[in-house]
Tab-separated table of C-alpha atoms and ligand atoms in Angstrom:
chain	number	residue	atom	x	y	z
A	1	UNK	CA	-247.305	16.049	119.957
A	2	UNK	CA	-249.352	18.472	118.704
A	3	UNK	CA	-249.396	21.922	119.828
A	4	UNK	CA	-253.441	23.051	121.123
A	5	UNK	CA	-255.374	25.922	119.600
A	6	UNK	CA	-255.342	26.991	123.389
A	7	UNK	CA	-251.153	26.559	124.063
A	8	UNK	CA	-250.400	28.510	121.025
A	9	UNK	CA	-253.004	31.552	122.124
A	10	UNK	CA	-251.371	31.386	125.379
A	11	UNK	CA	-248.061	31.413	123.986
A	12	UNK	CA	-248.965	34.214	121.409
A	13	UNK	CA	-250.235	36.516	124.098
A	14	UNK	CA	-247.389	36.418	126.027
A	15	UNK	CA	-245.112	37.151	123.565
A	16	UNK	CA	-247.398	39.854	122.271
A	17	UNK	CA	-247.334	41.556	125.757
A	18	UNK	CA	-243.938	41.383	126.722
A	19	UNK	CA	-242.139	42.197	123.060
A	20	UNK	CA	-245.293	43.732	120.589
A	21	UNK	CA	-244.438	40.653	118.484
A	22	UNK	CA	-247.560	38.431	117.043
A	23	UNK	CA	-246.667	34.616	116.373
A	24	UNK	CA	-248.254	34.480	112.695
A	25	UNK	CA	-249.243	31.590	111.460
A	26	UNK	CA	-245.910	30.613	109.545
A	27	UNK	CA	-244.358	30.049	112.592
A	28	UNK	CA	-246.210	27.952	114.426
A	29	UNK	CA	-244.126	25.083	113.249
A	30	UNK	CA	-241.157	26.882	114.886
A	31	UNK	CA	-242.746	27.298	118.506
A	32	UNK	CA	-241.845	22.842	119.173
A	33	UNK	CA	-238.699	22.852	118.203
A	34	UNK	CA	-237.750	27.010	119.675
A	35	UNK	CA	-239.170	25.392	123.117
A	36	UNK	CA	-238.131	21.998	123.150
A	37	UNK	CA	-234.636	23.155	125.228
A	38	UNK	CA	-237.310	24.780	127.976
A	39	UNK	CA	-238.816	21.105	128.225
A	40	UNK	CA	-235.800	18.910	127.817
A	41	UNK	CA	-234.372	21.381	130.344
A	42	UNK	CA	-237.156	21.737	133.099
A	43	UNK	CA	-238.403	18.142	132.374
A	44	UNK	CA	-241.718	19.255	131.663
A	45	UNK	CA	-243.888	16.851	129.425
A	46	UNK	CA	-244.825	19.036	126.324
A	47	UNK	CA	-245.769	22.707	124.632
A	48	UNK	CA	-249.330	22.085	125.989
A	49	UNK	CA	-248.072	21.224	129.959
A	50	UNK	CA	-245.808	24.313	129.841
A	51	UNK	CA	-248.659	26.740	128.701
A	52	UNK	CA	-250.286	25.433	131.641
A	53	UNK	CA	-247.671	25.661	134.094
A	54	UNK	CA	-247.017	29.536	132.463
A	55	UNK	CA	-250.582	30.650	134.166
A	56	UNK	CA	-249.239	29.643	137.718
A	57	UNK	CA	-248.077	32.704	139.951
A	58	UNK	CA	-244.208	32.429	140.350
A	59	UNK	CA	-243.848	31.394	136.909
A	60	UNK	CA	-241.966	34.561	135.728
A	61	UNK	CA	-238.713	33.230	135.276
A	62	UNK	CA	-240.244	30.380	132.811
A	63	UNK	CA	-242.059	33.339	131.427
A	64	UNK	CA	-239.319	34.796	130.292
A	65	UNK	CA	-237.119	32.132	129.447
A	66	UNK	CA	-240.163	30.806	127.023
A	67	UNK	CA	-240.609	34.324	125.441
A	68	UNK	CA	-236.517	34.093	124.706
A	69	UNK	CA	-237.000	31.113	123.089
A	70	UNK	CA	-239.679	32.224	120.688
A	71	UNK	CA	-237.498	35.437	119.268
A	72	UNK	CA	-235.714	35.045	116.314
A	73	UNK	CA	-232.235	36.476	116.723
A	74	UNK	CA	-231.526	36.094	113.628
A	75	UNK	CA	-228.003	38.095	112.680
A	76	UNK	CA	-224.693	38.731	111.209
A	77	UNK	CA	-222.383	41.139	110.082
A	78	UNK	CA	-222.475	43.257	107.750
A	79	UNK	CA	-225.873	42.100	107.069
A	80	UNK	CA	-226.814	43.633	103.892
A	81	UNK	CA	-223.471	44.761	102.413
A	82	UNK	CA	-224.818	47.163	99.943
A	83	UNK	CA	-226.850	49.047	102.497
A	84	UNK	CA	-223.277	49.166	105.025
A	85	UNK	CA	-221.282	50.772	102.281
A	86	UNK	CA	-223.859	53.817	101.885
A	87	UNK	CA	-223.079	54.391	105.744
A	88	UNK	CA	-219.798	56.132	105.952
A	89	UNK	CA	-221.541	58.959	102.911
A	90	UNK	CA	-223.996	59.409	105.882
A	91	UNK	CA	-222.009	59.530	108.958
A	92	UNK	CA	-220.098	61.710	106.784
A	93	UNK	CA	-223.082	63.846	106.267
A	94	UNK	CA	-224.370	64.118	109.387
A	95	UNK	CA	-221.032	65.031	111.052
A	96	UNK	CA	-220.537	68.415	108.538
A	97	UNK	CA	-223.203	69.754	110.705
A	98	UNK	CA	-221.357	68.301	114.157
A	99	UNK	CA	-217.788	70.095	112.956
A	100	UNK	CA	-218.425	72.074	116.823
A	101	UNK	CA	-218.995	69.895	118.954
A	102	UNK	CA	-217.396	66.560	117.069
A	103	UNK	CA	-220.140	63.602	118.773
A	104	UNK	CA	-221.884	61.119	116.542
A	105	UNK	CA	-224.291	59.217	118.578
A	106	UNK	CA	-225.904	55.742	116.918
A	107	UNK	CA	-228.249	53.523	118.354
A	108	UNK	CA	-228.498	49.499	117.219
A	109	UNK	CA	-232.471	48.823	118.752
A	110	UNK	CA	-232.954	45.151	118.470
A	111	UNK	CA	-228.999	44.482	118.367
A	112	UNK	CA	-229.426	40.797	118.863
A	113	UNK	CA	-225.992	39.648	119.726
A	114	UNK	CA	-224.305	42.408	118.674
A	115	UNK	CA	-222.893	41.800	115.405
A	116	UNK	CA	-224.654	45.086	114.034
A	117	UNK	CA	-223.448	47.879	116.033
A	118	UNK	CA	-219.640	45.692	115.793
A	119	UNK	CA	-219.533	46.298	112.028
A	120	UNK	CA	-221.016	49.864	112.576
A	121	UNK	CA	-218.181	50.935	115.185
A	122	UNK	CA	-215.375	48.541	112.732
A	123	UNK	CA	-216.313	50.816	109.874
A	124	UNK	CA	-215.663	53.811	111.750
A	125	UNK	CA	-212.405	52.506	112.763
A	126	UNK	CA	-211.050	51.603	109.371
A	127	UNK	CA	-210.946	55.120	109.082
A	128	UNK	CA	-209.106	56.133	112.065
A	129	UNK	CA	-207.650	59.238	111.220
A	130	UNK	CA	-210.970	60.651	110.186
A	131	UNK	CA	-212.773	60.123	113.472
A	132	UNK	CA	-209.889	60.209	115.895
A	133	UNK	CA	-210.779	63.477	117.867
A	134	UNK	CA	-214.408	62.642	117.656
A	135	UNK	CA	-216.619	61.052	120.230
A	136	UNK	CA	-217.982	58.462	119.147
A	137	UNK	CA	-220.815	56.827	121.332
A	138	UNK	CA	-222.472	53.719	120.261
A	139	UNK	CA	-225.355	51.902	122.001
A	140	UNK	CA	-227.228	48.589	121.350
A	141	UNK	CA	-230.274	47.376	122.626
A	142	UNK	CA	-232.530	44.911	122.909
A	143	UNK	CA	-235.662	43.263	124.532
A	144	UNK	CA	-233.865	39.791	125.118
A	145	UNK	CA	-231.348	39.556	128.200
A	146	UNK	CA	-229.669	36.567	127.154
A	147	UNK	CA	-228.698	38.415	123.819
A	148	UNK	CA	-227.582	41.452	125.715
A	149	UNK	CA	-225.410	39.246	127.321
A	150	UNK	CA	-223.974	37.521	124.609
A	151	UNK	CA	-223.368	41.399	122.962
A	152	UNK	CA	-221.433	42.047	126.306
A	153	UNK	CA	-218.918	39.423	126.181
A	154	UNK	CA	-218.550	39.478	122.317
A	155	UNK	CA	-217.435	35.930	121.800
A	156	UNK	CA	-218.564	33.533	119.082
A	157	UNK	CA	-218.695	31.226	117.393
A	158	UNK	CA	-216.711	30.490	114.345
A	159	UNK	CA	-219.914	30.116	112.091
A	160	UNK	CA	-220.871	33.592	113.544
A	161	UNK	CA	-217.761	35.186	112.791
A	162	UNK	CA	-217.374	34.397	109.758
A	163	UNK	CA	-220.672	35.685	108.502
A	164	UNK	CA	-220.577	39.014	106.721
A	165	UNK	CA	-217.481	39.511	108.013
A	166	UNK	CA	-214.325	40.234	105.924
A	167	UNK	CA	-211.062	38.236	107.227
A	168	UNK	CA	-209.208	41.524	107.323
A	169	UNK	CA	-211.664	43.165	109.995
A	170	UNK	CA	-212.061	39.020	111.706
A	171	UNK	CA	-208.184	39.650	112.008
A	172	UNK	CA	-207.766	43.114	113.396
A	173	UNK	CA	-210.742	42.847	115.700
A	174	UNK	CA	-210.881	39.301	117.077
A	175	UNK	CA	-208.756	37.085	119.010
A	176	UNK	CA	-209.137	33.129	118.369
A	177	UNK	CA	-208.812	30.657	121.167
A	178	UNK	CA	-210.268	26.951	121.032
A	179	UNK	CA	-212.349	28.145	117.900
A	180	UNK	CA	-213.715	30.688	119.778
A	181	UNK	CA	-213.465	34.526	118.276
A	182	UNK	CA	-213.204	36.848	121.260
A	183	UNK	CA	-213.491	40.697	120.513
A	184	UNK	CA	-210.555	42.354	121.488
A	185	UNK	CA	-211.315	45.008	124.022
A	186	UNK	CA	-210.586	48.075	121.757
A	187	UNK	CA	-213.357	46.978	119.851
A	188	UNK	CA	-215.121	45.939	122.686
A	189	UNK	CA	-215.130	49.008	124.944
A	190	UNK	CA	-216.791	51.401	121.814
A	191	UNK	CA	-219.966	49.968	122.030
A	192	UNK	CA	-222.359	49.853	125.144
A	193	UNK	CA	-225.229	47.489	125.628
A	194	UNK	CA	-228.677	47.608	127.590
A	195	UNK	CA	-231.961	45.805	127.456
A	196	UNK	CA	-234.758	47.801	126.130
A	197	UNK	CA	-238.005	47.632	124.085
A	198	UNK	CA	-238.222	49.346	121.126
A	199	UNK	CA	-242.162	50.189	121.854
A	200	UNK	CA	-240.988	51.958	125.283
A	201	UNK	CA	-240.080	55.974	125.585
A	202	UNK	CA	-236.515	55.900	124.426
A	203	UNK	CA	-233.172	55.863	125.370
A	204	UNK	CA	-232.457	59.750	126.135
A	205	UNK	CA	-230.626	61.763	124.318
A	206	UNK	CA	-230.598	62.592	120.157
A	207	UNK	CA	-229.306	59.688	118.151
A	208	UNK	CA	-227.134	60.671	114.844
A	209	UNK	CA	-228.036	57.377	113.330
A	210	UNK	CA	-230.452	54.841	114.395
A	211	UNK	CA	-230.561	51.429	113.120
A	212	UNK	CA	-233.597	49.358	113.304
A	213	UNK	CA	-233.537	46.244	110.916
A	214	UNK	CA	-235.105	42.787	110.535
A	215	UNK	CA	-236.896	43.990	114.235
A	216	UNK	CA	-240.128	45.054	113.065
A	217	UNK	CA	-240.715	41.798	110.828
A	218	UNK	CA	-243.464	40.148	112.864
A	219	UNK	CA	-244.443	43.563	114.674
A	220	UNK	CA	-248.433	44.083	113.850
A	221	UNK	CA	-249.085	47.131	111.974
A	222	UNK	CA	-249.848	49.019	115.100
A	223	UNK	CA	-246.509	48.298	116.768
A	224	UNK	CA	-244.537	48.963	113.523
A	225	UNK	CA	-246.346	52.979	113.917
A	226	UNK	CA	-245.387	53.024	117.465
A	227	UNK	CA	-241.851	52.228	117.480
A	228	UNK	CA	-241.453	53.577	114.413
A	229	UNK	CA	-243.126	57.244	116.293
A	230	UNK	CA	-240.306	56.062	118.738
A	231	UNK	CA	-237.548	56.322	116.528
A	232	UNK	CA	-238.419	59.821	115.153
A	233	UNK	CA	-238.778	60.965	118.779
A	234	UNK	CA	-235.172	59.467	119.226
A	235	UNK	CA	-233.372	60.569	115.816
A	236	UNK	CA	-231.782	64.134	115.360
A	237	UNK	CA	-233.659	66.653	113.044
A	238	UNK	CA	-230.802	65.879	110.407
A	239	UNK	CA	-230.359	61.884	111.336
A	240	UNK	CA	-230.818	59.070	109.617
A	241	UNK	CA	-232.867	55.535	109.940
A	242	UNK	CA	-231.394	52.591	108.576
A	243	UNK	CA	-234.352	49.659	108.513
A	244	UNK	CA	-233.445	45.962	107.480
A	245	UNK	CA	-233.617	45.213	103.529
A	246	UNK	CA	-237.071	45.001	102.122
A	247	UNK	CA	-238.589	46.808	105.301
A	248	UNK	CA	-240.330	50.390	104.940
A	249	UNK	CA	-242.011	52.924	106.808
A	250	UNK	CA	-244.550	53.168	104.321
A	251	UNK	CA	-247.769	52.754	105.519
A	252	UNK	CA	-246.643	52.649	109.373
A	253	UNK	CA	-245.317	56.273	109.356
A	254	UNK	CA	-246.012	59.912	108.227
A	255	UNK	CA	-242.471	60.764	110.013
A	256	UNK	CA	-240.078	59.442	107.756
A	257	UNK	CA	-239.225	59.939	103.985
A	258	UNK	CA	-236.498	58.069	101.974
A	259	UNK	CA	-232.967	59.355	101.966
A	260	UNK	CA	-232.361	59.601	98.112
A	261	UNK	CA	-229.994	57.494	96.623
A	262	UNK	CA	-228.754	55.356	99.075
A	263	UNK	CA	-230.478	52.058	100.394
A	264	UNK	CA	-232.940	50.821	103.618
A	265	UNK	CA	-232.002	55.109	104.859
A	266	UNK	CA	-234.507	57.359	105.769
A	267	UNK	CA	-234.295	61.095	107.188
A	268	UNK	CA	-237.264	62.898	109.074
A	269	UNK	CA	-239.827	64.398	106.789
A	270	UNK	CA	-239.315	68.244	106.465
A	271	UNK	CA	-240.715	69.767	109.781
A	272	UNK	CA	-244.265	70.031	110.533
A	273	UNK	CA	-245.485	73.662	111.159
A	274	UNK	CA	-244.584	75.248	114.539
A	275	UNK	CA	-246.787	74.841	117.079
A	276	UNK	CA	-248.112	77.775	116.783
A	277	UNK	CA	-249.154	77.673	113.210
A	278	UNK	CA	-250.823	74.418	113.905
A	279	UNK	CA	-253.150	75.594	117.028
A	280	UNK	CA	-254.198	78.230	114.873
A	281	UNK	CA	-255.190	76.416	111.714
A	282	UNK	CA	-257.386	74.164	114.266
A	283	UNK	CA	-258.914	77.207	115.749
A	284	UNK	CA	-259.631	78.582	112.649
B	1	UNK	CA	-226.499	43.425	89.945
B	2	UNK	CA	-228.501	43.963	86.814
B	3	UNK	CA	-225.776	42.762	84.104
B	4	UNK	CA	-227.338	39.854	81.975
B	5	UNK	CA	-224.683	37.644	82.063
B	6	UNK	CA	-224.008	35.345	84.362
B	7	UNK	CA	-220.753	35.344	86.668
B	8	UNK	CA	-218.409	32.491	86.999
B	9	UNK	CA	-216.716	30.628	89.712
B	10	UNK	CA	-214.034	28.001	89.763
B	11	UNK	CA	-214.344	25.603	92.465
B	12	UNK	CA	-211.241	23.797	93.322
B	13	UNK	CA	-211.594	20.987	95.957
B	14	UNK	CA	-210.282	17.541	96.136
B	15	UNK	CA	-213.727	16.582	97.566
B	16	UNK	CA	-216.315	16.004	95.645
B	17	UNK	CA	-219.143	16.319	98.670
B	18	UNK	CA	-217.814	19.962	98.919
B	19	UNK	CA	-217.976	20.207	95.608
B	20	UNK	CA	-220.748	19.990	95.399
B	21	UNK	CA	-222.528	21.687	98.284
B	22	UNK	CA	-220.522	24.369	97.203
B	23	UNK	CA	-221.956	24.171	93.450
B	24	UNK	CA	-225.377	24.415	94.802
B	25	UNK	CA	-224.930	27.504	96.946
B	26	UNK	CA	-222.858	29.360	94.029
B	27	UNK	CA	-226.191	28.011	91.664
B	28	UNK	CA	-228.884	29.708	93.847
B	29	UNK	CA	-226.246	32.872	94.143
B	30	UNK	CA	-226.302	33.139	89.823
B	31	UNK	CA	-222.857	31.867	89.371
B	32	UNK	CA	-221.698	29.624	86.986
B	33	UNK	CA	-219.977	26.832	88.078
B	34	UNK	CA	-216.581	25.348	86.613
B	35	UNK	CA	-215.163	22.354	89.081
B	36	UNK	CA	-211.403	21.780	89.393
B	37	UNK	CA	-209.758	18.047	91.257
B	38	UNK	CA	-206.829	20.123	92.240
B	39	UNK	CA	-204.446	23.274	91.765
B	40	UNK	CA	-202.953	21.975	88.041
B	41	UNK	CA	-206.691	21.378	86.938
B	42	UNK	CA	-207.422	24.676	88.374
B	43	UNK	CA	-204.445	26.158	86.455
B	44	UNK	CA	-205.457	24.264	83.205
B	45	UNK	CA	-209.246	25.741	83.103
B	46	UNK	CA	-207.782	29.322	84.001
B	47	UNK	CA	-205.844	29.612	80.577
B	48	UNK	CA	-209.097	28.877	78.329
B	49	UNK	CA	-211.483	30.458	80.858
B	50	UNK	CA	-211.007	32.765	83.662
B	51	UNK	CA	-213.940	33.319	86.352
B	52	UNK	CA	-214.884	36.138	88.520
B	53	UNK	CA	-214.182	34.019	91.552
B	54	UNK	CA	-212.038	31.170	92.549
B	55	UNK	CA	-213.072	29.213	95.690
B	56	UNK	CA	-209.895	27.378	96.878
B	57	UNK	CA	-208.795	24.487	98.917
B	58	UNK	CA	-205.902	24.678	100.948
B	59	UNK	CA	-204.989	20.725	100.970
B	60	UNK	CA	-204.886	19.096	97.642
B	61	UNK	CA	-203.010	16.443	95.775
B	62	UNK	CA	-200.469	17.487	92.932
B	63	UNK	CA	-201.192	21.362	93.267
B	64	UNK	CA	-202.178	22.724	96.604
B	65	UNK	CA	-203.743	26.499	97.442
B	66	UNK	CA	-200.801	27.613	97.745
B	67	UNK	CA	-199.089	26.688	95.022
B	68	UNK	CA	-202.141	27.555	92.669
B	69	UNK	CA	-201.605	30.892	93.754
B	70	UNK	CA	-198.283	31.215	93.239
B	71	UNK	CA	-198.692	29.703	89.706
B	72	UNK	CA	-201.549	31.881	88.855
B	73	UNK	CA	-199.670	34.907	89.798
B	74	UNK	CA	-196.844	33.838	87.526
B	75	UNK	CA	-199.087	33.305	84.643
B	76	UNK	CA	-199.677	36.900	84.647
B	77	UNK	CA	-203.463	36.533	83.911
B	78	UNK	CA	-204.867	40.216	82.240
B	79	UNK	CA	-207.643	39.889	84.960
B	80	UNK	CA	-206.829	37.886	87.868
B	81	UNK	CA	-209.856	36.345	89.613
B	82	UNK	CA	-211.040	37.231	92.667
B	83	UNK	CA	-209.939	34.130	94.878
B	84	UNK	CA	-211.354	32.983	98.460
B	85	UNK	CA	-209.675	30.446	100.628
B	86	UNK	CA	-211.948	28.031	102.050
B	87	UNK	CA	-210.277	25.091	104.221
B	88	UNK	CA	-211.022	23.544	107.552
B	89	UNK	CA	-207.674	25.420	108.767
B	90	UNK	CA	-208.652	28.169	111.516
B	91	UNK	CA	-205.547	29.285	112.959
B	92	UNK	CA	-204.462	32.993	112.570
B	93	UNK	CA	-200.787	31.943	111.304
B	94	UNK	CA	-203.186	30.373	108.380
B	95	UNK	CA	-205.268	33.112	107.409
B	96	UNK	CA	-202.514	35.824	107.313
B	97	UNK	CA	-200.172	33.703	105.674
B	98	UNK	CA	-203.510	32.466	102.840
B	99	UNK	CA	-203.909	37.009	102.687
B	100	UNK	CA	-200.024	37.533	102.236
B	101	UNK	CA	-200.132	34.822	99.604
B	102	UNK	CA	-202.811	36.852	97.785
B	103	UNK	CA	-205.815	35.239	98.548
B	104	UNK	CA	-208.785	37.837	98.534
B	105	UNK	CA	-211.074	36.506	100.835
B	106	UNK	CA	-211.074	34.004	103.403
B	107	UNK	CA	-213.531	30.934	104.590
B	108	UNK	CA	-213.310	28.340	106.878
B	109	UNK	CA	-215.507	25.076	106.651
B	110	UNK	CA	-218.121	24.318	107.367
B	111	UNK	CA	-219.793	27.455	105.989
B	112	UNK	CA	-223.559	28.452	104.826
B	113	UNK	CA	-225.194	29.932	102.168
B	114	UNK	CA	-224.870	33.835	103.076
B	115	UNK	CA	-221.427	33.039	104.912
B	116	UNK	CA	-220.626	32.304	101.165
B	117	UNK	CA	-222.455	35.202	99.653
B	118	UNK	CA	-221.447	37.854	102.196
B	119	UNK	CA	-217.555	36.727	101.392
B	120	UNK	CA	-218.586	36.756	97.285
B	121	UNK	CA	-219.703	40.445	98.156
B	122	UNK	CA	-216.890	41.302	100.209
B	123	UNK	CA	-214.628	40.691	97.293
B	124	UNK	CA	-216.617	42.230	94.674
B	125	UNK	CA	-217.332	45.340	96.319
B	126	UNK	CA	-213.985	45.533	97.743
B	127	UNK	CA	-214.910	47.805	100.033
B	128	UNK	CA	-215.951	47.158	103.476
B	129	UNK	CA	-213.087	44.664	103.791
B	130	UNK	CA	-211.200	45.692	107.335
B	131	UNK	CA	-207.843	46.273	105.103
B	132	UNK	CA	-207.848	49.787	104.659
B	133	UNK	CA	-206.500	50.921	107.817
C	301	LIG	C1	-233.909	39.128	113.636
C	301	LIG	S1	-233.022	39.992	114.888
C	301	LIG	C2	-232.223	41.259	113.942
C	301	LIG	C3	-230.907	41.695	114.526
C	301	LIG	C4	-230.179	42.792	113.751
C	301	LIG	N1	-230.856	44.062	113.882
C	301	LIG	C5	-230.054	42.419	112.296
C	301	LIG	O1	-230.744	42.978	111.461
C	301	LIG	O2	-229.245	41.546	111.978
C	301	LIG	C6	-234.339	40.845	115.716
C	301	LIG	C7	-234.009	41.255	117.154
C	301	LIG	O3	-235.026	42.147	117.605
C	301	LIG	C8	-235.269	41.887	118.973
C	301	LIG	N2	-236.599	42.393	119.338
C	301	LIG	C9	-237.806	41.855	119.087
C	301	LIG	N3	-238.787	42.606	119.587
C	301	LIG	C10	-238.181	43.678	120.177
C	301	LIG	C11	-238.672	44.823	120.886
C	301	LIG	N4	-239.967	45.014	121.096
C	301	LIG	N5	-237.753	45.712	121.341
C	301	LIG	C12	-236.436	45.525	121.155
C	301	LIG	N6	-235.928	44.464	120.501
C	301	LIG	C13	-236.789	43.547	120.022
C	301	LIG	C14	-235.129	40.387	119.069
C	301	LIG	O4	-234.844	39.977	120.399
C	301	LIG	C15	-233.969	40.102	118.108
C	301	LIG	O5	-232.740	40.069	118.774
């Protein structure tokens, strides 16, 4: 079968409206084989037949399952080793200036199945005594359902868990039945989970740390400035960004500057000029 | 990592597919690859060369995991290699009892390419490894 110039402009602007992500070229090969499950399931003939049958009017729920299909959810944890063992410097930053009121807030946005914000809140845990009269509130997010989901019940698979993750923390956190590796609920009940696009106003509140990585990959330049206007909205004046390795705001953002000496971290550029400062030099 | 020369890596497997595979992942990670039958090859190829990291079976004939790792402890090596346990056994009892035997690092089979890595890193750094509380 061959995908038509049509199917795959169909199929791009949907996923372009619903998640600011552009299908690029390279993965056009992907698209058969991410939707084959959506034809083998529904019994619908080919790509080209379910574009078609995506234009009628009650065909949100394939909508949606075909746009979860074409995401890459891509994870693991501990993903980029180097970059986790800079965090607990930060965190440790961050909370000299929260000795009052003793809250750390961090937000995972595009969480996937969770595996992210898990090795965030594990990390804090292996050092117990140091956080244990803190409150410690950690939030994931992301645009897919299903993934949300699959974050929720933290269960997998026994390729998942081993990936990134260090047999000590697979030990302590998980329990395994039938080759299944179920969190256990201690683990389970720091972290909270919602569905939410990383191009919409977000989540309320100042976030200590925000971590955004691998999410912004096949984002179009103009999506990478608007979430990444998002997350400076979202991130305390003395926070910290974590992107994916290899991803920068360079370019994208006037918001953010590097966080010298440690990896994939950047802080909020040193304040713009009050308000006041600013109306006047455009009077002027 | 910068440093010019390359790091080294004993794999000891009765199987020579897994051998293998595992060769070519350690390859494309800049590791050096050294290839042990069992534990007493294993043992042999420690005393004339010892490598950063030791990937190890669990069942072998004439020297099992175990057993290599009791023997390596009793040769008393001046820098003992940083060893991973990779076996099809997934079982708690198994992986506590591989970590109380002094295994490093654990991974079950089958495994990928940056299930592999992320372990290599794990031991290396030493640091995010879950043990410290
Ligand atoms: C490749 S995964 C990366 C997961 C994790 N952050 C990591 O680095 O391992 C990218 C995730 O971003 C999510 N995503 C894509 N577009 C998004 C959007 N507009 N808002 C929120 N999440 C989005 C996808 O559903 C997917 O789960």
């Amino acid at each position: 079968m061959t995908i038509a110039p049509s199917t795959m402009r169909i199929l791009s602007s949907l996923l372009e409206a619903r998640t600011g992500q552009c299908l690029s070229e390279g993965r056009h090969w992907r698209v058969e084989m991410a939707l084959n499950p959506i034809l083998k399931k529904r019994g619908i003939e080919d790509c080209n037949a379910l574009a078609a049958s995506l234009a009628a009017p009650d065909a949100r729920r394939l909508s949606d399952e075909t746009v979860e299909a074409l995401l890459n959810n891509e994870t693991y944890f501990f993903r980029d080793h180097d970059a986790f063992a800079d965090l607990p410097r930060v965190f440790e930053a961050i909370a000299a200036n929260r000795k009052g009121r003793k809250t750390l807030r961090i937000w995972s946005a595009g969480c996937s199945t969770g595996q992210e914000i898990y090795s965030v809140a594990m990390q804090l845990r292996d050092d117990e005594r140091r956080w244990r009269d803190w409150s410690i509130e950690l939030l994931g997010t992301d645009i897919s359902q299903s993934v949300i989901d699959r974050a929720k019940r933290a269960d997998f698979s026994q390729f998942e868990i081993q990936r990134g993750l260090a047999a000590g923390h697979m030990l302590r956190w998980f329990e395994n039945s039938d080759g299944r590796w179920q969190a256990r609920d201690t683990l389970r009940d720091m972290v909270h989970f919602r569905r939410h696009n990383v191009l919409d106003v977000p989540p309320p509140g100042q976030f200590d740390v925000i971590l955004c990585r691998n999410v912004m990959l096949y984002f179009p330049g103009i999506n990478r400035a608007k979430a990444l206007a998002n997350l400076a909205r979202a991130l305390a004046p003395d926070g910290a960004l974590m992107l994916g390795a290899g991803e920068t705001v360079l370019g994208y953002s006037d918001r953010f500057e590097i966080l010298p000496g440690v990896r994939s971290l950047y802080r909020l550029a040193a304040a713009e000029p009050p308000q006041i400062l600013r109306v006047a030099a455009a009077g002027s | 990592m910068g440093a010019s020369f390359v790091k080294k890596c004993l794999v000891v497997d009765d199987s020579k597919v897994i051998r293998k595979v595992a060769c070519h992942m350690l390859e494309t990670l800049d590791f050096s690859v050294v290839e042990a039958d069992h534990g007493g090859e294993a043992l042999e190829r420690l005393k004339t060369d010892i490598p950063d990291v030791v990937l190890l079976d669990w069942n072998m004939p004439v020297m099992d995991g175990m057993e290599f790792l009791d023997a390596m402890k009793a040769l008393a090596l001046e820098t003992r290699p940083k060893v991973i346990f990779c076996t099809t056994e997934n079982d708690v009892d198994h992986i506590r009892r591989a970590m109380a035997a002094g295994a490093d690092e654990y991974i079950m089979k089958p495994f990928d390419r940056e299930t592999l890595q992320s372990k290599i890193e794990i031991v290396q750094a030493g640091a995010v490894n879950g043990q410290s509380a």
